[in-house]
mmCIF file of C-alpha atoms in Angstrom:
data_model
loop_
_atom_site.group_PDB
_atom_site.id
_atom_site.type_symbol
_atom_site.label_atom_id
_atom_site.label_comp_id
_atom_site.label_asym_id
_atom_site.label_seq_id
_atom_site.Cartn_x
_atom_site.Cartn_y
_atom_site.Cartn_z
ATOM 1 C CA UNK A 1 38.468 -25.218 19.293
ATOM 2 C CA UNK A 2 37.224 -27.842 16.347
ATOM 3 C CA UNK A 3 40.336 -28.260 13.917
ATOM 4 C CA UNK A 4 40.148 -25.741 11.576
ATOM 5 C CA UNK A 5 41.918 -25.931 8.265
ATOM 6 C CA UNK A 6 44.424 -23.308 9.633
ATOM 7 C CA UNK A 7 44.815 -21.706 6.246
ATOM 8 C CA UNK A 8 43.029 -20.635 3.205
ATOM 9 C CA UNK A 9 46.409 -22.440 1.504
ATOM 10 C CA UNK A 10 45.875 -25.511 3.621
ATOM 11 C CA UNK A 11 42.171 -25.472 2.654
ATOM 12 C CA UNK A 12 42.672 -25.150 -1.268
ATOM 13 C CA UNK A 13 45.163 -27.125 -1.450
ATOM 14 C CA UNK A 14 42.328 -29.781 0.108
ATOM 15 C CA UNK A 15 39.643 -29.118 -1.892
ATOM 16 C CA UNK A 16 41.557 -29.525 -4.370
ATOM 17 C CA UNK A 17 42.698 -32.662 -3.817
ATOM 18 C CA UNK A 18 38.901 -33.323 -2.744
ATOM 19 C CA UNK A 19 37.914 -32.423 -6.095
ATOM 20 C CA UNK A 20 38.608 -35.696 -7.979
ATOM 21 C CA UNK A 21 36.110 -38.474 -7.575
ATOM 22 C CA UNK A 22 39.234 -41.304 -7.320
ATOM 23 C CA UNK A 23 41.019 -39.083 -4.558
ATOM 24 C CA UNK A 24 37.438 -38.603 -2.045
ATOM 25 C CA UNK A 25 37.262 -42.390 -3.124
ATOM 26 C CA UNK A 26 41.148 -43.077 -1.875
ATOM 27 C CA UNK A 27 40.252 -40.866 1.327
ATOM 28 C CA UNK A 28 37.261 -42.810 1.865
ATOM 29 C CA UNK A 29 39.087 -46.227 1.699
ATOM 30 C CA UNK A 30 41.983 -45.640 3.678
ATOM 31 C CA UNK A 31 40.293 -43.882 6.140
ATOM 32 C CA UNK A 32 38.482 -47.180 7.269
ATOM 33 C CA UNK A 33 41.487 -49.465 6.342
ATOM 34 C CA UNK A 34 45.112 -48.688 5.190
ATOM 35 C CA UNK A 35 45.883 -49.743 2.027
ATOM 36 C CA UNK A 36 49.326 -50.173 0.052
ATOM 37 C CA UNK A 37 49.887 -48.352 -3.272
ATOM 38 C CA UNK A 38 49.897 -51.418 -5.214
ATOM 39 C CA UNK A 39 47.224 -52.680 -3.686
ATOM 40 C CA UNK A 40 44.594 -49.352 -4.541
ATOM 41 C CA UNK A 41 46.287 -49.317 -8.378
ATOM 42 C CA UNK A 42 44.677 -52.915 -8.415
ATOM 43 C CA UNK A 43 40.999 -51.625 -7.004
ATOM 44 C CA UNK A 44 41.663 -48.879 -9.415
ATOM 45 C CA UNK A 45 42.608 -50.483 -12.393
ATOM 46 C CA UNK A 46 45.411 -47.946 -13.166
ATOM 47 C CA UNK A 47 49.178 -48.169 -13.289
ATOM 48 C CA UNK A 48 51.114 -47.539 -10.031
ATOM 49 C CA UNK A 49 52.450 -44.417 -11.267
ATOM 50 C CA UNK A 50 48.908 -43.059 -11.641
ATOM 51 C CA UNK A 51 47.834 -44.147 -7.938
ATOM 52 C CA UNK A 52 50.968 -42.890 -6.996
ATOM 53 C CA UNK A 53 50.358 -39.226 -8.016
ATOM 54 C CA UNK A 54 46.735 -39.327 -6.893
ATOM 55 C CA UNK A 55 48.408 -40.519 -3.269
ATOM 56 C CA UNK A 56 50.931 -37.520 -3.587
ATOM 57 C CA UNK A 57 48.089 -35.116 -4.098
ATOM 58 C CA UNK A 58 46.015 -36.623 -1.042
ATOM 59 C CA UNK A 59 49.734 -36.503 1.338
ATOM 60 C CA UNK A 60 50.633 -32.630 0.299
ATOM 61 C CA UNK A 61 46.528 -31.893 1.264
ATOM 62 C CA UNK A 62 47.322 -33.108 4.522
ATOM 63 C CA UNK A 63 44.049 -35.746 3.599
ATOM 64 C CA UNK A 64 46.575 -39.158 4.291
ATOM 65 C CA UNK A 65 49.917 -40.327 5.559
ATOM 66 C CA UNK A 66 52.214 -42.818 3.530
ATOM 67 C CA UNK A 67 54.568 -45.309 5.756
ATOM 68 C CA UNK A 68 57.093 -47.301 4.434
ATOM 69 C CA UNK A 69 56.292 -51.269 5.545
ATOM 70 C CA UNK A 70 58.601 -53.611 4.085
ATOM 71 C CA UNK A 71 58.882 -53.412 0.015
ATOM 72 C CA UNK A 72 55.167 -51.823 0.460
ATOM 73 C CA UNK A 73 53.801 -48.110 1.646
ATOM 74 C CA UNK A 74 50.869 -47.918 3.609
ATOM 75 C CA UNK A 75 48.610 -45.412 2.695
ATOM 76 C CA UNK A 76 46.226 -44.067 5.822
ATOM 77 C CA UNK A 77 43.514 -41.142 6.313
ATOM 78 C CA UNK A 78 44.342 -38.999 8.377
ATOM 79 C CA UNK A 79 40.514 -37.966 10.363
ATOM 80 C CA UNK A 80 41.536 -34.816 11.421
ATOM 81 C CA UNK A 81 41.657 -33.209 8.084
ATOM 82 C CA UNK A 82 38.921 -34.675 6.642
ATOM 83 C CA UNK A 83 37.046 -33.381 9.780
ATOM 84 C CA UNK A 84 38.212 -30.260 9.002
ATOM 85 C CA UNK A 85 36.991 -30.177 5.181
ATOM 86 C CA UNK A 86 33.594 -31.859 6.945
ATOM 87 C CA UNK A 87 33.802 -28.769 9.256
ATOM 88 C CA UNK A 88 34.011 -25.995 6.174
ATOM 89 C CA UNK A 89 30.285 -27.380 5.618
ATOM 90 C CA UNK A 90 28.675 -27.386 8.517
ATOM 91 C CA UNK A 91 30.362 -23.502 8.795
ATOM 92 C CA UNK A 92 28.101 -22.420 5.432
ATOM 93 C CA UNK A 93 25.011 -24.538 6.935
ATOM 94 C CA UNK A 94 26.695 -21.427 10.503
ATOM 95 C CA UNK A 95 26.010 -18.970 8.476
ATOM 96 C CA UNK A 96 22.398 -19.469 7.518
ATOM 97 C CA UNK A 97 21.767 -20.429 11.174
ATOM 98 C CA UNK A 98 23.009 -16.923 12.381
ATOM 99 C CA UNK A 99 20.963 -15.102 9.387
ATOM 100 C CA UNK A 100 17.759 -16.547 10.795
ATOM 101 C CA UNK A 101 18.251 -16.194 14.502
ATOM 102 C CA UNK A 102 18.988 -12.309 13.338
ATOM 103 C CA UNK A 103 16.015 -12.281 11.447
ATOM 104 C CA UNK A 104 13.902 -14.108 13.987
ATOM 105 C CA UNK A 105 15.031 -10.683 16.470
ATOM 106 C CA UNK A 106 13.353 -8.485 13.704
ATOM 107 C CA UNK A 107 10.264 -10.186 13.178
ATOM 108 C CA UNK A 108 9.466 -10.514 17.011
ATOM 109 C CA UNK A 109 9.930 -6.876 17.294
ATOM 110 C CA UNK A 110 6.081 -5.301 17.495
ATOM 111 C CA UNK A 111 6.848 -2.569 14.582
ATOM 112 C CA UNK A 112 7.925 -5.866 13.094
ATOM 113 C CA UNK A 113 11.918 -3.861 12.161
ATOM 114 C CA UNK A 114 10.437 -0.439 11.921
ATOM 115 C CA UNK A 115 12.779 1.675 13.274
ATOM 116 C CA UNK A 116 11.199 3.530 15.906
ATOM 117 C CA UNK B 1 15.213 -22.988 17.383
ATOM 118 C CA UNK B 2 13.043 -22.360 14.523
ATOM 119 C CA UNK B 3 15.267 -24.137 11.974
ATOM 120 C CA UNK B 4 13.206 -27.098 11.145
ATOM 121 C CA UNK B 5 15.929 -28.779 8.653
ATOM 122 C CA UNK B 6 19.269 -28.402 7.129
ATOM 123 C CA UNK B 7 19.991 -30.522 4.207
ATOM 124 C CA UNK B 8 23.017 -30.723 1.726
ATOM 125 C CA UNK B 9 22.970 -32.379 -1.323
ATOM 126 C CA UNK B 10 26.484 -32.832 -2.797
ATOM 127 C CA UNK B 11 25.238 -34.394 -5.968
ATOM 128 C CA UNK B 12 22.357 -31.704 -7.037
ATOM 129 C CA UNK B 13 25.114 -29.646 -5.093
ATOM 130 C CA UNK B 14 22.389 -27.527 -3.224
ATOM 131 C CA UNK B 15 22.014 -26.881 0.419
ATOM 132 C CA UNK B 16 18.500 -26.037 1.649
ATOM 133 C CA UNK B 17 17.509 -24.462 4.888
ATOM 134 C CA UNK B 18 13.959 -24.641 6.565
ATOM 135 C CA UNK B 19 12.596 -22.244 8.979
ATOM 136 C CA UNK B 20 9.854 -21.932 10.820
ATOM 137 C CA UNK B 21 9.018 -18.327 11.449
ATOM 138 C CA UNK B 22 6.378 -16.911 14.337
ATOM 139 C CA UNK B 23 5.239 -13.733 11.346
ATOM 140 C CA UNK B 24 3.232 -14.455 9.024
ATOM 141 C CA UNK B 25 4.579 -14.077 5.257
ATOM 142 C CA UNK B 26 3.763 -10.535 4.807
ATOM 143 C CA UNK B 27 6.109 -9.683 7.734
ATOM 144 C CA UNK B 28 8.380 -11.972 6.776
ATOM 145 C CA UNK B 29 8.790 -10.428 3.049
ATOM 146 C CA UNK B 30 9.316 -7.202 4.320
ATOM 147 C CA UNK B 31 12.713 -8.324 5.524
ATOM 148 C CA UNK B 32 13.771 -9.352 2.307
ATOM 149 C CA UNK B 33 12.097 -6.574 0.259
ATOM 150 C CA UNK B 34 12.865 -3.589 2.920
ATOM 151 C CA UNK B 35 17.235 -3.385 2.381
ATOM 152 C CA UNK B 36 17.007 -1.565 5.740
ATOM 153 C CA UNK B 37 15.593 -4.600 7.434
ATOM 154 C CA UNK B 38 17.371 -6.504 5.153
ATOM 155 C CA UNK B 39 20.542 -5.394 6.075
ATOM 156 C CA UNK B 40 20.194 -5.900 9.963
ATOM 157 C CA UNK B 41 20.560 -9.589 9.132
ATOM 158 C CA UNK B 42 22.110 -10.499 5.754
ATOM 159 C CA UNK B 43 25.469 -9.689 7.551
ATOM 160 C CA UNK B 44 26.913 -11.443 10.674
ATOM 161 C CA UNK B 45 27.401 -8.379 13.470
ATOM 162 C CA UNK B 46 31.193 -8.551 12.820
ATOM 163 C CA UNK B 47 30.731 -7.875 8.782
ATOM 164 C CA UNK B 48 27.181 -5.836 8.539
ATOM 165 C CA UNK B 49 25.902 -5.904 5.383
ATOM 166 C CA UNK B 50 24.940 -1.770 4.024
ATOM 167 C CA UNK B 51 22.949 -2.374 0.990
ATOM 168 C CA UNK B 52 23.269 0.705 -1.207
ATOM 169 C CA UNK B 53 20.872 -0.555 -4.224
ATOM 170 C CA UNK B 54 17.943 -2.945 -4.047
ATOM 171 C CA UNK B 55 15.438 -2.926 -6.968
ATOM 172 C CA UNK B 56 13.301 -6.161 -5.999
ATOM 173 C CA UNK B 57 11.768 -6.871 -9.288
ATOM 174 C CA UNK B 58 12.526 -9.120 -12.311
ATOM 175 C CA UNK B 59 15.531 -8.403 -13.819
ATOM 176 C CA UNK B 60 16.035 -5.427 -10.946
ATOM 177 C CA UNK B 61 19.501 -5.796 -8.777
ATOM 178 C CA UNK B 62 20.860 -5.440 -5.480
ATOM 179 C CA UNK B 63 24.316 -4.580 -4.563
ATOM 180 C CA UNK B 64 25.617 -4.236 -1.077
ATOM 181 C CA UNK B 65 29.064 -4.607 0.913
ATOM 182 C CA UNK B 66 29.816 -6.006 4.153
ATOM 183 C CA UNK B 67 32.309 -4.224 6.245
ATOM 184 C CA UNK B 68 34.972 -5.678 8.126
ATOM 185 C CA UNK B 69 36.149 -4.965 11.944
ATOM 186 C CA UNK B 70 39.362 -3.502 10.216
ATOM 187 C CA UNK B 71 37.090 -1.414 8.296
ATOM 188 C CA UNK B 72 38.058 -3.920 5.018
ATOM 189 C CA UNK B 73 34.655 -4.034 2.480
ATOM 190 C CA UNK B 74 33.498 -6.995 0.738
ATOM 191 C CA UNK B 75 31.257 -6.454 -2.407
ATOM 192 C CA UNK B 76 28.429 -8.561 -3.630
ATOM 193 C CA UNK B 77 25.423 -8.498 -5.891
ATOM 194 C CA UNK B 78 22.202 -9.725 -6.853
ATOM 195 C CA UNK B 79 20.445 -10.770 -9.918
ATOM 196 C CA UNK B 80 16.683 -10.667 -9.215
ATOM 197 C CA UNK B 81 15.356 -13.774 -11.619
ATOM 198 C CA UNK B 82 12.088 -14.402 -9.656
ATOM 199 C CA UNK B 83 9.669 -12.268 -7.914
ATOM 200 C CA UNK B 84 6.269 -13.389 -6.269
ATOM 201 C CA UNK B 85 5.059 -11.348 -3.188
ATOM 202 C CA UNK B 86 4.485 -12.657 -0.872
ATOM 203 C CA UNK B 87 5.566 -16.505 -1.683
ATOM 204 C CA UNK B 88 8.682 -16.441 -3.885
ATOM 205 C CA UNK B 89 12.323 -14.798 -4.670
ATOM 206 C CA UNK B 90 15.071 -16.214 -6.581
ATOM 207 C CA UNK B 91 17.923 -14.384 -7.347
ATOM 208 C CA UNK B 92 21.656 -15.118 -8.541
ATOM 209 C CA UNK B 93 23.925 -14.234 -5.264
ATOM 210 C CA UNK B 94 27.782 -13.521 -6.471
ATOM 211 C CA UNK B 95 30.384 -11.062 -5.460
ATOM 212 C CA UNK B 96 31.760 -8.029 -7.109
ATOM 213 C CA UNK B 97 35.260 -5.942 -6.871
ATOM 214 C CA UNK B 98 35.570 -2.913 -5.107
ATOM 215 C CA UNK B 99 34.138 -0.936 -7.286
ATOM 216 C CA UNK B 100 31.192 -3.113 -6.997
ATOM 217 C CA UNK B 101 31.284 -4.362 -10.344
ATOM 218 C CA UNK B 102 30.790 -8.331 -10.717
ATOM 219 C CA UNK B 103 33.427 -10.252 -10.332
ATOM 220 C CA UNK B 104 33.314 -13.138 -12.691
ATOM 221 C CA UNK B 105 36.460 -15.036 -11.259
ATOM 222 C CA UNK B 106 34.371 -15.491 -7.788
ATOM 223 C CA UNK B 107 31.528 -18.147 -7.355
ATOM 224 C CA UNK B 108 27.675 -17.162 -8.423
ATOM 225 C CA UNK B 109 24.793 -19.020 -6.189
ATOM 226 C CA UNK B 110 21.530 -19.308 -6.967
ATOM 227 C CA UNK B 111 19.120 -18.893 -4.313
ATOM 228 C CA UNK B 112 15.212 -19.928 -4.069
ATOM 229 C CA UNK B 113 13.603 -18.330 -0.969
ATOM 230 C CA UNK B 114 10.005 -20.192 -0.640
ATOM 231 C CA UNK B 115 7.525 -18.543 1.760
ATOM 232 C CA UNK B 116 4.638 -20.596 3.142
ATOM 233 C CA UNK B 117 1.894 -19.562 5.287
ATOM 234 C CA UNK B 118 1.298 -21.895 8.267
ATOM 235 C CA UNK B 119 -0.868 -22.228 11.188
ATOM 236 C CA UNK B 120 1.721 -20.434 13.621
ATOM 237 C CA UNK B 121 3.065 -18.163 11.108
ATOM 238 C CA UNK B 122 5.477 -18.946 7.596
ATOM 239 C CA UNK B 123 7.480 -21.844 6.509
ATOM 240 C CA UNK B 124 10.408 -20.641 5.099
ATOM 241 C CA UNK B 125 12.577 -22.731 2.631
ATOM 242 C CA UNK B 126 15.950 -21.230 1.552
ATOM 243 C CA UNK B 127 17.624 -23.433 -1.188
ATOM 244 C CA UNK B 128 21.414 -22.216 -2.520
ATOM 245 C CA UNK B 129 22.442 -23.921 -5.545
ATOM 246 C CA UNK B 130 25.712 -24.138 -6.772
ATOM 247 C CA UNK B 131 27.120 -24.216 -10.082
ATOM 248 C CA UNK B 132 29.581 -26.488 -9.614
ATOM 249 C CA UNK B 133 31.826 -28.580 -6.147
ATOM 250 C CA UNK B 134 34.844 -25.969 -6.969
ATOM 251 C CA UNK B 135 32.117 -23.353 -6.554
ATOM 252 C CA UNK B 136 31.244 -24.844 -3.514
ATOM 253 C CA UNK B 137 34.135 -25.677 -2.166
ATOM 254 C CA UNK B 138 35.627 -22.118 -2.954
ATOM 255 C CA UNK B 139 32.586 -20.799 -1.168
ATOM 256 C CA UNK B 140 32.582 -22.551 1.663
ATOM 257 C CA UNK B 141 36.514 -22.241 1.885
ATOM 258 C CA UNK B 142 35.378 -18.269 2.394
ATOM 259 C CA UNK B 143 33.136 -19.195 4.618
ATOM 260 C CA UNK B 144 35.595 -20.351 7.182
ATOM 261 C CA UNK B 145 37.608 -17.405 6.808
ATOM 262 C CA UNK B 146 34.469 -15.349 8.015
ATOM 263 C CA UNK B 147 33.768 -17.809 10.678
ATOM 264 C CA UNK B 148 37.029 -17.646 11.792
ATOM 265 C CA UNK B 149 36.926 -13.558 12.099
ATOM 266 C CA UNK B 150 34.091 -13.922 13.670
ATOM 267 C CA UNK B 151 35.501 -16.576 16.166
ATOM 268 C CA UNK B 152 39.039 -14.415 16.573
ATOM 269 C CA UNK B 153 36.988 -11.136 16.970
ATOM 270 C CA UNK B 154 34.661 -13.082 19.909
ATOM 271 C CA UNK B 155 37.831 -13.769 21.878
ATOM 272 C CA UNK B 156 38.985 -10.332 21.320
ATOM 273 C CA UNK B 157 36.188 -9.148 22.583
ATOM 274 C CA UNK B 158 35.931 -11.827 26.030
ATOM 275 C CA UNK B 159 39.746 -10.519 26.652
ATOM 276 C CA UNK B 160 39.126 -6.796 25.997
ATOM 277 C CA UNK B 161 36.865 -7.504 29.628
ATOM 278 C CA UNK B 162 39.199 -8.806 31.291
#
C-alpha cells in the first residue's frame, strides 16, 4: 500500500503546517538539500526564533527531521510524508475517476439508465 | 479510459476533469438531471449516494446522503446557480448535518459541469473550485478517509472469500 497519512490527526496536523507559504517553502528546500536553522533564518530574513517555530511546526507534521551536527541542526524533508500529502490529491482527482467510469456503465446501457 | 485530462491548479485552487463520453449530451444530461441515474454514480459502491430532493433549476436544490457500510449517513447539498440544458450546470456542492441542514463549519465547492457535443459523442469538463487551500486541504483530507473505507472494505471483501 502507498503511505497513507495514517490519521485524520496526522493529516491536519500536515496541512496545517502545509498551509503557510514559508513552511511548503522550508519543505521544498530541505527536501532537495538539508539546511541548518541559522542558515534558512538567513534565506528568510527572520530571526532564528521565528525559523525555529516554523521548523517545530514542519517536525510535529511529520513534514522534516532536525539532527543535531556540531553547534548546528540540520533540518531535512522527510519524502514520505510529503508523498503522502501529494497522495491526498491524487485521491480527490480517485474520486472523479470512479464517478465517471460509473457513469460511463450507465450511458452504455441501451435504455441509456432506464431501469428496466 | 475516457478521461482525457486531469488538471489541478493550486493557485486558482480548482481541479478540472475532462471526459470524453460515447452519448451524446442529451444522454449524458439525463444523468445529472434524473437523481435516480444520478444517484447510481455520485456515490462510490461502498457509500451510495440516495438523493431525496433534486429541483434542477436556478436557485432549485438538491440534498442527498451517502450511506456507509456500517450503515453511518453523510449529508450534503446543492445550490443550483446555473442551469443550461443540455450544455451547462453549476451548482455550490457543501455538506449538511444530519438533519440535512447545511453545515457552514464544512467546506462549500463550486462546481461547473460543461457539456460539449463531439463527433463520437460529448466532451465533458467538470471544474471544482475551491474557496480557499484550508478548504481544499480539509476536503481532500476527507477524501482519504473515504478512500481508505473503500480500500479497508475491498480487503474485507477479498478475505470474506477466502
Amino acid at each position: 500500500m502507498v503511505a497513507y497519512l495514517s490519521d485524520t490527526e496526522t493529516a491536519d496536523r500536515v496541512f496545517a503546517a502545509l498551509a503557510d507559504a514559508t513552511r511548503r517553502d522550508i519543505v521544498t528546500r530541505v527536501l532537495r538539500d538539508e539546511a541548518s536553522v541559522s542558515a534558512l533564518a538567513v534565506k528568510y530574513a527572520m530571526s532564528f526564533a521565528a525559523v525555529q517555530k516554523h521548523v517545530a511546526v514542519l517536525e510535529r507534521a511529520g513534514l522534516v527531521t532536525k539532527e543535531r551536527h556540531g553547534r548546528e541542526q540540520l533540518v531535512r524533508g522527510d519524502v514520505d510524508t510529503v508523498r503522502a500529502a501529494a497522495r491526498l490529491l491524487e485521491q480527490y482527482e480517485e474520486i472523479w475517476l470512479d464517478r465517471i467510469g460509473r457513469l460511463e456503465q450507465i450511458l452504455a446501457e441501451p435504455t441509456g439508465g432506464d431501469r428496466p | 479510459m475516457t478521461v482525457v485530462s486531469m488538471t489541478r491548479d493550486p493557485d486558482a485552487l480548482t481541479l478540472t476533469v475532462v471526459a470524453e463520453l460515447a452519448a451524446p449530451p442529451s444522454r449524458v444530461w439525463q444523468v445529472w438531471a434524473d437523481p435516480r441515474r444520478l444517484e447510481r454514480w455520485w456515490g462510490p459502491p461502498t457509500w451510495p449516494a440516495t438523493f431525496v430532493a433534486h429541483d434542477l433549476r436556478v436557485g432549485g436544490g438538491a440534498a442527498y446522503y451517502m450511506t456507509g457500510p456500517d450503515g453511518e449517513k453523510a449529508n450534503g447539498w446543492w445550490r443550483f446557480i446555473a442551469v443550461e440544458e443540455p450544455r451547462l450546470i453549476e451548482f455550490e456542492d457543501g455538506f449538511a448535518d444530519d438533519a440535512g441542514v447545511p453545515d457552514p463549519a464544512m467546506p462549500t465547492t463550486r462546481a461547473r459541469v460543461e457539456l460539449a457535443e463531439t463527433a463520437g459523442g460529448t466532451r465533458m469538463t467538470v471544474t471544482s473550485r475551491f474557496a480557499s487551500t484550508e478548504q481544499m486541504e480539509q476536503l481532500v483530507a476527507m477524501g482519504m478517509e473515504e478512500g481508505l473505507r473503500a480500500a479497508m472494505a475491498q480487503i474485507d471483501g477479498v478475505l470474506a472469500e477466502g
